[in-house]
Amino acid sequence: MKSSPLAAVAALALACLSPAAIAQAPTAPPPQGVLTLSASASIEVAKDWLQIVFAVQREGVDAAQVQAQLKQALDLALTEARRVARAGQIEVQTGTFALHPRYAAKGGMNGWQGRAELLVEGRDATGLAQLAGRIQGLSIARVGWGLSRDARERVEGEVSAQAIARFRARAESHARQFGYSGYVIREAHVAASDPPGGMPVPMAMAQARMANAPAEEELPVEAGKATVTVTVNGSVQMK
């Protein structure tokens, strides 16, 4: 396919341009009237999802024996937990199951130590608290309250709407204060913060509590509230 004479002339003219001439070519001016701002909204909501982590630690000179002890303790706890498991209400899953070499203070391996965990969680706080009193052989390592997925999605949707409305109102107000009649959004980012989780219970303290507690004693729990915050960051072009 033959090129046209005009295309050939244009290509020749471009090739003849020096690097200095290209560098001095005018660039687009930076955008004017761009405003960067943020807005946020928060809602306090009752926590509805309880999570309890049980753990057991064993150690000894024989790896197979330590592993068998961990497995036995975990099997017994699982059997008890599975009796009351119900989807969404009391959910059961295993956690860490690990075996590591144990070393003496002066160096050198002198045995093995291991840890196994069991996690139970759900909306049925009463059932979970009662289950915690029936689990034998494992100690409570961590207890935490949070929001279930559907509760979080419902709340985040409401808070996001409030945060976006505040962002738009703030952009409108600032644009008019700067002497503009309106604005268009250039970019926006919406982010939700996660409420803090539960606090860990030191293993020695948990073991002491369980050892001194009567069998079948229900774990005392109180849900409290979580604050869900959504922040909108972005920029607008004032018009």
Short mmCIF file of C-alpha atoms in Angstrom, two decimals:
data_model
loop_
_atom_site.label_atom_id
_atom_site.label_comp_id
_atom_site.label_asym_id
_atom_site.label_seq_id
_atom_site.Cartn_x
_atom_site.Cartn_y
_atom_site.Cartn_z
CA MET A 1 0.00 0.00 0.00
CA LYS A 2 1.56 3.35 -1.10
CA SER A 3 1.72 6.21 1.37
CA SER A 4 0.39 9.61 0.35
CA PRO A 5 2.79 12.52 -0.35
CA LEU A 6 1.36 14.42 2.63
CA ALA A 7 2.10 11.54 5.01
CA ALA A 8 5.67 11.32 3.72
CA VAL A 9 6.20 15.05 4.22
CA ALA A 10 4.79 14.86 7.79
CA ALA A 11 7.06 11.96 8.68
CA LEU A 12 10.10 13.80 7.29
CA ALA A 13 9.24 16.94 9.24
CA LEU A 14 8.91 14.97 12.48
CA ALA A 15 12.23 13.24 11.90
CA CYS A 16 13.93 16.58 11.39
CA LEU A 17 12.84 17.89 14.79
CA SER A 18 15.74 18.07 17.24
CA PRO A 19 15.43 16.64 20.79
CA ALA A 20 15.56 20.20 22.13
CA ALA A 21 12.63 21.21 19.96
CA ILE A 22 10.62 18.21 21.15
CA ALA A 23 11.46 18.95 24.79
CA GLN A 24 10.26 22.53 24.36
CA ALA A 25 6.90 21.46 22.95
CA PRO A 26 4.05 22.95 25.03
CA THR A 27 2.54 20.64 27.65
CA ALA A 28 -1.02 20.66 28.90
CA PRO A 29 -1.46 23.02 31.86
CA PRO A 30 -2.32 21.45 35.21
CA PRO A 31 -6.07 21.31 35.92
CA GLN A 32 -7.49 24.36 37.62
CA GLY A 33 -10.26 24.46 40.18
CA VAL A 34 -9.65 20.94 41.53
CA LEU A 35 -10.69 20.40 45.15
CA THR A 36 -9.57 17.45 47.28
CA LEU A 37 -11.72 16.60 50.27
CA SER A 38 -13.04 13.80 52.48
CA ALA A 39 -16.12 13.00 54.52
CA SER A 40 -17.08 10.20 56.89
CA ALA A 41 -20.04 8.80 58.76
CA SER A 42 -20.37 6.35 61.65
CA ILE A 43 -23.06 4.16 63.17
CA GLU A 44 -22.94 2.33 66.49
CA VAL A 45 -24.48 -1.15 66.30
CA ALA A 46 -24.80 -4.08 68.68
CA LYS A 47 -22.33 -6.89 68.02
CA ASP A 48 -24.02 -10.15 67.06
CA TRP A 49 -21.21 -12.64 66.34
CA LEU A 50 -19.32 -14.38 69.16
CA GLN A 51 -16.04 -16.17 68.57
CA ILE A 52 -14.26 -18.41 71.08
CA VAL A 53 -10.87 -19.99 70.43
CA PHE A 54 -9.82 -22.96 72.56
CA ALA A 55 -6.24 -24.19 72.66
CA VAL A 56 -4.18 -27.00 74.15
CA GLN A 57 -0.41 -27.26 74.50
CA ARG A 58 1.60 -30.40 75.12
CA GLU A 59 5.31 -31.18 75.24
CA GLY A 60 7.54 -34.19 75.68
CA VAL A 61 10.61 -36.01 74.42
CA ASP A 62 8.75 -38.09 71.82
CA ALA A 63 7.14 -36.30 68.86
CA ALA A 64 4.60 -39.05 68.16
CA GLN A 65 3.45 -39.06 71.78
CA VAL A 66 3.01 -35.27 71.86
CA GLN A 67 1.06 -35.38 68.61
CA ALA A 68 -1.16 -38.18 69.92
CA GLN A 69 -1.93 -36.18 73.07
CA LEU A 70 -2.88 -33.13 71.04
CA LYS A 71 -5.08 -35.20 68.76
CA GLN A 72 -6.84 -36.90 71.65
CA ALA A 73 -7.64 -33.60 73.37
CA LEU A 74 -8.84 -32.05 70.11
CA ASP A 75 -10.99 -35.06 69.21
CA LEU A 76 -12.80 -34.92 72.56
CA ALA A 77 -13.48 -31.19 72.20
CA LEU A 78 -14.68 -31.63 68.61
CA THR A 79 -17.08 -34.38 69.63
CA GLU A 80 -18.66 -32.10 72.23
CA ALA A 81 -18.83 -29.10 69.91
CA ARG A 82 -20.35 -31.03 67.00
CA ARG A 83 -23.32 -32.04 69.15
CA VAL A 84 -24.62 -28.48 69.20
CA ALA A 85 -23.30 -27.20 65.85
CA ARG A 86 -25.90 -25.40 63.70
CA ALA A 87 -25.20 -23.36 60.58
CA GLY A 88 -25.05 -19.65 61.38
CA GLN A 89 -25.76 -20.24 65.08
CA ILE A 90 -22.84 -22.37 66.32
CA GLU A 91 -20.16 -23.13 63.74
CA VAL A 92 -17.15 -25.32 64.47
CA GLN A 93 -13.75 -25.54 62.84
CA THR A 94 -10.24 -26.60 63.79
CA GLY A 95 -7.40 -24.11 63.85
CA THR A 96 -3.67 -24.45 64.33
CA PHE A 97 -2.22 -27.93 64.77
CA ALA A 98 1.55 -27.60 64.96
CA LEU A 99 4.54 -29.48 66.38
CA HIS A 100 7.94 -27.84 66.91
CA PRO A 101 11.31 -28.88 68.37
CA ARG A 102 11.96 -27.84 71.95
CA TYR A 103 15.40 -26.50 72.84
CA ALA A 104 17.23 -26.42 76.17
CA ALA A 105 18.37 -23.14 77.73
CA LYS A 106 21.99 -23.95 76.92
CA GLY A 107 21.18 -24.96 73.38
CA GLY A 108 20.44 -28.26 71.76
CA MET A 109 17.13 -29.96 71.13
CA ASN A 110 15.66 -31.76 74.14
CA GLY A 111 12.13 -32.61 73.04
CA TRP A 112 9.00 -31.47 71.25
CA GLN A 113 6.17 -29.06 71.92
CA GLY A 114 2.89 -28.66 70.12
CA ARG A 115 -0.33 -26.69 70.04
CA ALA A 116 -3.82 -27.39 68.71
CA GLU A 117 -6.76 -24.99 68.45
CA LEU A 118 -10.52 -25.26 68.11
CA LEU A 119 -12.67 -22.35 66.95
CA VAL A 120 -16.39 -22.05 67.67
CA GLU A 121 -18.41 -19.03 66.58
CA GLY A 122 -21.91 -17.88 65.73
CA ARG A 123 -24.95 -15.85 66.72
CA ASP A 124 -26.12 -18.15 69.52
CA ALA A 125 -24.20 -16.51 72.35
CA THR A 126 -26.03 -18.51 75.04
CA GLY A 127 -25.30 -21.83 73.33
CA LEU A 128 -21.65 -20.90 72.81
CA ALA A 129 -21.25 -19.80 76.43
CA GLN A 130 -22.73 -23.08 77.64
CA LEU A 131 -20.50 -25.05 75.26
CA ALA A 132 -17.43 -23.28 76.63
CA GLY A 133 -18.25 -24.68 80.06
CA ARG A 134 -18.45 -28.23 78.70
CA ILE A 135 -15.22 -28.29 76.69
CA GLN A 136 -12.66 -30.32 78.63
CA GLY A 137 -8.94 -30.60 77.95
CA LEU A 138 -8.69 -27.30 76.09
CA SER A 139 -8.38 -23.84 77.58
CA ILE A 140 -9.96 -20.64 76.35
CA ALA A 141 -7.29 -18.73 74.44
CA ARG A 142 -9.36 -15.90 73.00
CA VAL A 143 -12.90 -14.53 73.16
CA GLY A 144 -14.16 -11.86 70.82
CA TRP A 145 -17.33 -10.20 69.61
CA GLY A 146 -17.88 -8.86 66.12
CA LEU A 147 -20.46 -8.36 63.42
CA SER A 148 -21.86 -11.12 61.25
CA ARG A 149 -21.42 -10.73 57.50
CA ASP A 150 -25.03 -9.83 56.79
CA ALA A 151 -25.14 -7.34 59.68
CA ARG A 152 -21.91 -5.72 58.47
CA GLU A 153 -23.17 -5.46 54.88
CA ARG A 154 -26.46 -3.95 56.02
CA VAL A 155 -24.79 -1.39 58.28
CA GLU A 156 -22.04 -0.53 55.79
CA GLY A 157 -24.65 0.15 53.12
CA GLU A 158 -26.44 2.62 55.39
CA VAL A 159 -23.23 4.31 56.56
CA SER A 160 -21.86 4.53 53.00
CA ALA A 161 -24.97 6.38 51.88
CA GLN A 162 -24.52 8.89 54.69
CA ALA A 163 -20.80 9.37 53.99
CA ILE A 164 -21.37 9.87 50.25
CA ALA A 165 -24.15 12.38 50.94
CA ARG A 166 -21.82 14.32 53.24
CA PHE A 167 -19.05 14.24 50.62
CA ARG A 168 -21.39 15.65 47.97
CA ALA A 169 -22.76 18.31 50.31
CA ARG A 170 -19.26 19.36 51.33
CA ALA A 171 -18.13 19.53 47.70
CA GLU A 172 -21.16 21.67 46.79
CA SER A 173 -20.60 24.03 49.73
CA HIS A 174 -16.86 24.47 49.08
CA ALA A 175 -17.37 24.99 45.35
CA ARG A 176 -19.81 27.85 46.00
CA GLN A 177 -17.49 29.37 48.62
CA PHE A 178 -14.72 29.42 45.99
CA GLY A 179 -17.03 31.23 43.59
CA TYR A 180 -18.07 28.31 41.40
CA SER A 181 -21.61 27.30 40.58
CA GLY A 182 -21.14 23.55 40.93
CA TYR A 183 -18.78 20.63 40.53
CA VAL A 184 -18.24 17.23 38.92
CA ILE A 185 -16.53 14.33 40.69
CA ARG A 186 -13.09 13.46 39.31
CA GLU A 187 -12.45 10.45 41.56
CA ALA A 188 -13.72 9.01 44.83
CA HIS A 189 -12.68 6.18 47.13
CA VAL A 190 -15.02 4.62 49.69
CA ALA A 191 -13.52 2.63 52.56
CA ALA A 192 -15.05 1.04 55.67
CA SER A 193 -13.17 0.54 58.92
CA ASP A 194 -13.23 -2.80 60.74
CA PRO A 195 -14.33 -2.76 64.40
CA PRO A 196 -11.64 -4.10 66.75
CA GLY A 197 -11.77 -7.84 67.49
CA GLY A 198 -11.54 -9.76 70.73
CA MET A 199 -8.68 -9.73 73.17
CA PRO A 200 -6.49 -12.79 73.67
CA VAL A 201 -6.46 -14.51 77.05
CA PRO A 202 -2.97 -15.54 78.25
CA MET A 203 -2.70 -19.33 78.20
CA ALA A 204 -1.54 -19.65 81.82
CA MET A 205 -4.41 -17.45 83.03
CA ALA A 206 -6.96 -19.38 80.97
CA GLN A 207 -5.71 -22.71 82.27
CA ALA A 208 -5.94 -21.48 85.85
CA ARG A 209 -9.50 -20.26 85.33
CA MET A 210 -10.62 -23.54 83.78
CA ALA A 211 -8.90 -25.59 86.47
CA ASN A 212 -10.66 -23.70 89.25
CA ALA A 213 -14.03 -23.49 87.52
CA PRO A 214 -16.71 -26.09 88.26
CA ALA A 215 -17.68 -28.39 85.41
CA GLU A 216 -20.50 -27.16 83.18
CA GLU A 217 -19.96 -23.53 84.27
CA GLU A 218 -21.24 -21.17 81.59
CA LEU A 219 -18.79 -18.63 80.21
CA PRO A 220 -19.92 -15.07 81.07
CA VAL A 221 -20.18 -12.98 77.89
CA GLU A 222 -21.45 -9.51 77.05
CA ALA A 223 -21.70 -8.36 73.43
CA GLY A 224 -21.29 -4.59 73.67
CA LYS A 225 -21.39 -2.39 70.59
CA ALA A 226 -19.21 -1.75 67.55
CA THR A 227 -18.74 1.47 65.63
CA VAL A 228 -18.74 1.09 61.85
CA THR A 229 -17.17 4.04 60.02
CA VAL A 230 -17.12 4.68 56.28
CA THR A 231 -14.84 7.36 54.81
CA VAL A 232 -15.05 8.87 51.33
CA ASN A 233 -11.88 10.47 49.92
CA GLY A 234 -11.66 12.04 46.50
CA SER A 235 -11.40 15.11 44.33
CA VAL A 236 -13.89 17.22 42.38
CA GLN A 237 -13.59 19.60 39.47
CA MET A 238 -15.28 22.88 40.39
CA LYS A 239 -17.27 24.42 37.52
#
